[in-house]
Amino acid sequence: MLAGACRHKSEIVAEQFTVRYCATSVRVRDVERCVTEIPLEQQRRRDATIRLTYRDGRLQRSELVSGSGEPHQVDVEDYAYANNQLSRLSYTSFLGQSVGYQSYSPDRQVSHNFDERGRPKRYPNWATSNFRRRFDAAGFVESTALLDVAGNPVASEGVHEWRQKRNAQGVQVESAYFGLKGEAVNSSDGFHRQVRKVDALGLMHSERYFDRENRPALNQGAHEVRVRYDDAGNYTQTDYFAADGSAVRDEQWGAASVRIGRDARGNATEVRLFDERGQPTI
């Protein structure tokens, strides 16, 4: 725990700062939270760890860091509060440049995405900047729907809403996509529903895909993806399978198995690709 101090009206007010490291995280009423906190010793052996910084017990910043503590090339999130609840989530690039922010309606059901100049900003992969969320009793999002700038329901590539199921820790274990009339639709990746198996840290070990009739579907050529990890929680192998359990090549990698070699800090040192028979690809 680190101590800082600020001067206000000739008085020194001590502020307490706490840093926590997470293998994975969830959001409760939009505020990020560790699924399982990991010790610093383990963080130093991980390629990527979520670092949460708290001031006086309230989350102030979320960032993804390497085993040496250096930031990854992803946006840093800074939290601002009003009336004891999150009022604004600001995004800064790893170079320190503002790239936008997110604000919320008074009832917190609607989130609005803006660029650094305060203009509506389309969220990545979706043709809109506004979302209506529905929360469960624990504060986890259980459904998200797309809205246009006027607050009207819209669809992006046929998808208007996606609904999530979570385990007791709040980790998403299932999601499904629906259209403007509530009908089941496929995502832009070609499947309606995805089902995950996760461990106590919240790490995904397998993911399967299904169509609107609950038949096996494909994502990038595979029905199921299985992931292996080392003892620090770094992923070391990803394998791809058809609906019958046979090995199949992922369309992006062009391989049925992707294996990652890592150093003591968890940094990737090599990537090896294998075909359906377990032989190295050319």
Tab-separated table of C-alpha atoms in Angstrom:
chain	number	residue	atom	x	y	z
A	1	MET	CA	0.000	0.000	0.000
A	2	LEU	CA	1.336	3.415	-0.949
A	3	ALA	CA	0.634	6.670	0.831
A	4	GLY	CA	0.246	9.999	-0.950
A	5	ALA	CA	-0.649	13.437	0.362
A	6	CYS	CA	-2.426	16.537	-0.956
A	7	ARG	CA	-2.739	20.011	0.563
A	8	HIS	CA	-6.204	21.580	0.955
A	9	LYS	CA	-7.028	24.685	3.019
A	10	SER	CA	-3.656	24.548	4.793
A	11	GLU	CA	-4.294	20.990	5.927
A	12	ILE	CA	-2.565	17.844	4.784
A	13	VAL	CA	-4.997	15.087	3.913
A	14	ALA	CA	-3.493	11.618	3.527
A	15	GLU	CA	-4.763	9.486	0.683
A	16	GLN	CA	-4.322	5.749	0.707
A	17	PHE	CA	-3.520	4.014	-2.578
A	18	THR	CA	-3.845	0.281	-3.153
A	19	VAL	CA	-2.826	-1.734	-6.209
A	20	ARG	CA	-4.377	-5.094	-7.048
A	21	TYR	CA	-3.473	-7.515	-9.820
A	22	CYS	CA	-6.081	-9.674	-11.573
A	23	ALA	CA	-5.839	-12.559	-14.014
A	24	THR	CA	-9.354	-11.670	-15.207
A	25	SER	CA	-11.999	-9.168	-14.173
A	26	VAL	CA	-15.732	-8.481	-14.254
A	27	ARG	CA	-17.714	-5.240	-14.036
A	28	VAL	CA	-20.246	-4.455	-11.337
A	29	ARG	CA	-22.366	-1.436	-12.307
A	30	ASP	CA	-19.601	-0.608	-14.816
A	31	VAL	CA	-16.814	-0.632	-12.192
A	32	GLU	CA	-14.150	-3.250	-12.825
A	33	ARG	CA	-13.410	-5.853	-10.166
A	34	CYS	CA	-10.985	-8.778	-9.837
A	35	VAL	CA	-12.412	-12.245	-10.254
A	36	THR	CA	-9.463	-13.572	-8.252
A	37	GLU	CA	-6.618	-11.353	-7.064
A	38	ILE	CA	-3.167	-12.755	-7.776
A	39	PRO	CA	0.041	-12.050	-5.806
A	40	LEU	CA	2.787	-9.809	-7.166
A	41	GLU	CA	5.088	-12.829	-7.434
A	42	GLN	CA	2.698	-14.406	-9.951
A	43	GLN	CA	2.107	-11.134	-11.804
A	44	ARG	CA	5.848	-10.890	-12.502
A	45	ARG	CA	5.629	-14.180	-14.433
A	46	ARG	CA	2.643	-13.173	-16.552
A	47	ASP	CA	2.656	-11.692	-20.039
A	48	ALA	CA	-0.504	-9.657	-19.346
A	49	THR	CA	-2.186	-8.810	-16.039
A	50	ILE	CA	-4.934	-6.331	-15.189
A	51	ARG	CA	-3.641	-3.751	-12.689
A	52	LEU	CA	-6.307	-1.929	-10.680
A	53	THR	CA	-5.351	1.164	-8.678
A	54	TYR	CA	-7.601	2.293	-5.823
A	55	ARG	CA	-7.611	5.581	-3.913
A	56	ASP	CA	-9.242	5.468	-0.503
A	57	GLY	CA	-10.907	2.187	-1.468
A	58	ARG	CA	-12.405	3.454	-4.751
A	59	LEU	CA	-11.169	2.282	-8.149
A	60	GLN	CA	-9.341	5.034	-10.035
A	61	ARG	CA	-7.508	3.305	-12.886
A	62	SER	CA	-7.455	0.048	-14.833
A	63	GLU	CA	-4.586	-0.909	-17.122
A	64	LEU	CA	-3.045	-4.002	-18.695
A	65	VAL	CA	0.630	-4.507	-17.805
A	66	SER	CA	3.450	-6.938	-18.561
A	67	GLY	CA	5.424	-8.975	-16.047
A	68	SER	CA	7.872	-6.069	-15.690
A	69	GLY	CA	5.001	-3.633	-15.070
A	70	GLU	CA	5.161	-1.950	-18.480
A	71	PRO	CA	1.804	-1.011	-20.041
A	72	HIS	CA	0.544	-2.969	-23.036
A	73	GLN	CA	-0.539	-1.105	-26.162
A	74	VAL	CA	-4.181	-0.912	-25.093
A	75	ASP	CA	-6.238	1.917	-23.640
A	76	VAL	CA	-5.981	2.821	-19.948
A	77	GLU	CA	-9.289	3.433	-18.133
A	78	ASP	CA	-9.676	6.245	-15.571
A	79	TYR	CA	-12.746	6.404	-13.312
A	80	ALA	CA	-14.565	9.550	-12.141
A	81	TYR	CA	-17.398	9.541	-9.598
A	82	ALA	CA	-20.344	11.745	-8.600
A	83	ASN	CA	-22.918	11.110	-5.877
A	84	ASN	CA	-21.098	7.926	-4.885
A	85	GLN	CA	-21.403	6.261	-8.282
A	86	LEU	CA	-19.389	6.110	-11.481
A	87	SER	CA	-20.154	9.126	-13.668
A	88	ARG	CA	-17.513	8.931	-16.378
A	89	LEU	CA	-15.015	6.418	-17.720
A	90	SER	CA	-12.165	8.057	-19.648
A	91	TYR	CA	-9.859	6.258	-22.075
A	92	THR	CA	-6.204	7.163	-22.635
A	93	SER	CA	-3.846	5.465	-25.077
A	94	PHE	CA	-0.647	3.854	-23.807
A	95	LEU	CA	1.110	6.944	-25.217
A	96	GLY	CA	-0.875	9.185	-22.866
A	97	GLN	CA	-3.281	10.629	-25.457
A	98	SER	CA	-6.988	10.987	-24.710
A	99	VAL	CA	-9.054	8.785	-27.037
A	100	GLY	CA	-12.533	9.362	-25.620
A	101	TYR	CA	-14.838	8.658	-22.720
A	102	GLN	CA	-18.073	6.975	-21.701
A	103	SER	CA	-20.886	8.581	-19.702
A	104	TYR	CA	-24.183	7.259	-18.349
A	105	SER	CA	-27.856	8.176	-18.081
A	106	PRO	CA	-29.149	9.072	-14.564
A	107	ASP	CA	-30.646	5.585	-14.169
A	108	ARG	CA	-27.371	4.058	-15.479
A	109	GLN	CA	-29.264	1.948	-17.990
A	110	VAL	CA	-27.855	3.773	-21.039
A	111	SER	CA	-24.167	4.293	-21.778
A	112	HIS	CA	-22.942	6.904	-24.269
A	113	ASN	CA	-19.591	6.640	-26.047
A	114	PHE	CA	-17.743	9.842	-27.112
A	115	ASP	CA	-14.428	10.686	-28.734
A	116	GLU	CA	-11.847	13.028	-27.186
A	117	ARG	CA	-13.762	16.070	-28.533
A	118	GLY	CA	-17.108	15.008	-27.094
A	119	ARG	CA	-18.572	13.758	-30.373
A	120	PRO	CA	-20.520	10.470	-30.511
A	121	LYS	CA	-18.063	7.662	-31.235
A	122	ARG	CA	-19.038	4.320	-32.651
A	123	TYR	CA	-18.042	1.470	-30.426
A	124	PRO	CA	-15.612	-0.977	-32.075
A	125	ASN	CA	-17.443	-3.649	-34.118
A	126	TRP	CA	-20.851	-1.963	-33.653
A	127	ALA	CA	-22.449	0.741	-35.827
A	128	THR	CA	-23.582	2.811	-32.837
A	129	SER	CA	-22.303	4.767	-29.844
A	130	ASN	CA	-25.178	4.156	-27.404
A	131	PHE	CA	-26.237	1.044	-25.497
A	132	ARG	CA	-29.103	0.176	-23.183
A	133	ARG	CA	-28.112	-2.347	-20.525
A	134	ARG	CA	-30.138	-4.466	-18.136
A	135	PHE	CA	-28.491	-5.385	-14.835
A	136	ASP	CA	-29.180	-8.321	-12.553
A	137	ALA	CA	-29.557	-8.005	-8.778
A	138	ALA	CA	-25.783	-8.309	-8.269
A	139	GLY	CA	-25.018	-5.439	-10.681
A	140	PHE	CA	-23.780	-7.553	-13.594
A	141	VAL	CA	-24.975	-6.758	-17.116
A	142	GLU	CA	-27.322	-9.493	-18.337
A	143	SER	CA	-28.295	-7.909	-21.662
A	144	THR	CA	-27.093	-5.090	-23.924
A	145	ALA	CA	-29.121	-3.475	-26.727
A	146	LEU	CA	-28.053	-1.022	-29.441
A	147	LEU	CA	-29.545	2.495	-29.667
A	148	ASP	CA	-29.058	5.294	-32.180
A	149	VAL	CA	-28.096	8.830	-31.102
A	150	ALA	CA	-31.783	9.666	-30.532
A	151	GLY	CA	-32.242	6.641	-28.264
A	152	ASN	CA	-34.161	4.505	-30.772
A	153	PRO	CA	-33.499	0.746	-31.071
A	154	VAL	CA	-31.213	-0.142	-33.985
A	155	ALA	CA	-29.450	-3.221	-35.309
A	156	SER	CA	-25.903	-3.723	-36.569
A	157	GLU	CA	-25.573	-6.518	-39.147
A	158	GLY	CA	-28.912	-7.857	-37.903
A	159	VAL	CA	-27.954	-7.847	-34.207
A	160	HIS	CA	-29.854	-5.561	-31.822
A	161	GLU	CA	-29.253	-7.266	-28.477
A	162	TRP	CA	-27.011	-9.829	-26.852
A	163	ARG	CA	-27.794	-11.598	-23.601
A	164	GLN	CA	-25.296	-13.086	-21.169
A	165	LYS	CA	-25.334	-15.814	-18.558
A	166	ARG	CA	-22.757	-15.740	-15.778
A	167	ASN	CA	-21.391	-18.005	-13.087
A	168	ALA	CA	-21.420	-17.176	-9.372
A	169	GLN	CA	-18.299	-15.009	-9.781
A	170	GLY	CA	-19.938	-12.935	-12.494
A	171	VAL	CA	-17.806	-14.369	-15.301
A	172	GLN	CA	-19.638	-14.715	-18.608
A	173	VAL	CA	-20.188	-18.364	-19.526
A	174	GLU	CA	-22.761	-17.963	-22.289
A	175	SER	CA	-23.972	-15.286	-24.706
A	176	ALA	CA	-26.599	-15.212	-27.463
A	177	TYR	CA	-27.669	-12.690	-30.121
A	178	PHE	CA	-31.141	-11.344	-31.002
A	179	GLY	CA	-32.740	-9.021	-33.550
A	180	LEU	CA	-35.048	-6.016	-33.217
A	181	LYS	CA	-38.108	-8.230	-32.693
A	182	GLY	CA	-36.416	-10.436	-30.133
A	183	GLU	CA	-35.819	-13.188	-32.658
A	184	ALA	CA	-32.691	-15.330	-32.501
A	185	VAL	CA	-30.071	-14.181	-35.033
A	186	ASN	CA	-26.499	-15.013	-35.897
A	187	SER	CA	-23.604	-12.739	-34.986
A	188	SER	CA	-21.373	-11.318	-37.706
A	189	ASP	CA	-19.098	-14.324	-37.036
A	190	GLY	CA	-21.877	-16.712	-38.091
A	191	PHE	CA	-23.111	-18.214	-34.814
A	192	HIS	CA	-26.065	-17.436	-32.517
A	193	ARG	CA	-24.754	-18.667	-29.164
A	194	GLN	CA	-21.369	-19.296	-27.577
A	195	VAL	CA	-20.765	-21.358	-24.436
A	196	ARG	CA	-17.624	-21.188	-22.311
A	197	LYS	CA	-15.982	-23.249	-19.612
A	198	VAL	CA	-13.888	-21.193	-17.201
A	199	ASP	CA	-11.761	-21.945	-14.137
A	200	ALA	CA	-11.649	-20.331	-10.681
A	201	LEU	CA	-9.486	-17.473	-12.014
A	202	GLY	CA	-12.051	-16.753	-14.725
A	203	LEU	CA	-9.724	-18.010	-17.475
A	204	MET	CA	-11.498	-19.568	-20.445
A	205	HIS	CA	-10.594	-23.210	-21.116
A	206	SER	CA	-13.057	-23.951	-23.905
A	207	GLU	CA	-15.605	-22.188	-26.074
A	208	ARG	CA	-18.229	-23.811	-28.330
A	209	TYR	CA	-20.560	-22.271	-30.925
A	210	PHE	CA	-24.182	-23.034	-31.877
A	211	ASP	CA	-26.707	-21.796	-34.435
A	212	ARG	CA	-30.313	-20.648	-33.902
A	213	GLU	CA	-31.558	-24.263	-33.827
A	214	ASN	CA	-28.906	-25.146	-31.213
A	215	ARG	CA	-26.931	-27.160	-33.757
A	216	PRO	CA	-23.125	-26.979	-33.771
A	217	ALA	CA	-21.919	-23.900	-35.653
A	218	LEU	CA	-18.506	-22.741	-36.825
A	219	ASN	CA	-16.438	-19.698	-35.933
A	220	GLN	CA	-13.413	-19.195	-38.190
A	221	GLY	CA	-13.811	-22.815	-39.292
A	222	ALA	CA	-13.969	-24.425	-35.820
A	223	HIS	CA	-16.858	-25.476	-33.578
A	224	GLU	CA	-14.786	-25.600	-30.384
A	225	VAL	CA	-11.680	-23.847	-29.114
A	226	ARG	CA	-9.665	-25.211	-26.180
A	227	VAL	CA	-6.985	-23.232	-24.361
A	228	ARG	CA	-4.156	-24.394	-22.087
A	229	TYR	CA	-2.187	-22.306	-19.584
A	230	ASP	CA	1.049	-22.525	-17.623
A	231	ASP	CA	1.154	-22.314	-13.814
A	232	ALA	CA	1.274	-18.500	-13.926
A	233	GLY	CA	-1.883	-18.284	-16.044
A	234	ASN	CA	-0.238	-17.466	-19.392
A	235	TYR	CA	-1.936	-19.179	-22.310
A	236	THR	CA	0.476	-21.602	-23.978
A	237	GLN	CA	-1.656	-23.596	-26.412
A	238	THR	CA	-4.876	-23.149	-28.377
A	239	ASP	CA	-6.442	-26.117	-30.174
A	240	TYR	CA	-9.330	-26.108	-32.669
A	241	PHE	CA	-11.938	-28.834	-33.194
A	242	ALA	CA	-14.867	-29.763	-35.417
A	243	ALA	CA	-18.266	-30.757	-33.986
A	244	ASP	CA	-17.229	-34.444	-34.009
A	245	GLY	CA	-14.162	-33.694	-31.878
A	246	SER	CA	-11.615	-34.058	-34.665
A	247	ALA	CA	-8.855	-31.477	-35.046
A	248	VAL	CA	-9.544	-28.762	-37.613
A	249	ARG	CA	-7.641	-25.721	-38.838
A	250	ASP	CA	-8.588	-22.256	-37.651
A	251	GLU	CA	-9.070	-19.987	-40.653
A	252	GLN	CA	-7.100	-17.095	-39.163
A	253	TRP	CA	-4.028	-19.083	-38.111
A	254	GLY	CA	-4.233	-21.753	-40.810
A	255	ALA	CA	-3.401	-24.292	-38.112
A	256	ALA	CA	-5.199	-26.764	-35.829
A	257	SER	CA	-2.935	-26.015	-32.867
A	258	VAL	CA	-1.054	-22.849	-31.885
A	259	ARG	CA	1.637	-23.244	-29.227
A	260	ILE	CA	3.389	-20.348	-27.499
A	261	GLY	CA	6.857	-20.547	-25.924
A	262	ARG	CA	7.491	-18.086	-23.077
A	263	ASP	CA	10.349	-16.781	-20.951
A	264	ALA	CA	10.450	-16.349	-17.151
A	265	ARG	CA	8.492	-13.071	-17.419
A	266	GLY	CA	5.756	-14.706	-19.463
A	267	ASN	CA	6.783	-12.926	-22.668
A	268	ALA	CA	6.117	-14.884	-25.850
A	269	THR	CA	9.401	-16.064	-27.345
A	270	GLU	CA	8.113	-18.314	-30.115
A	271	VAL	CA	4.911	-19.335	-31.892
A	272	ARG	CA	4.644	-22.817	-33.389
A	273	LEU	CA	1.832	-23.959	-35.679
A	274	PHE	CA	0.657	-27.550	-36.150
A	275	ASP	CA	-1.786	-29.237	-38.524
A	276	GLU	CA	-4.616	-31.712	-37.822
A	277	ARG	CA	-2.136	-34.604	-37.433
A	278	GLY	CA	0.057	-32.721	-34.974
A	279	GLN	CA	2.740	-32.041	-37.583
A	280	PRO	CA	4.362	-28.578	-37.950
A	281	THR	CA	2.799	-26.493	-40.701
A	282	ILE	CA	4.981	-25.025	-43.397
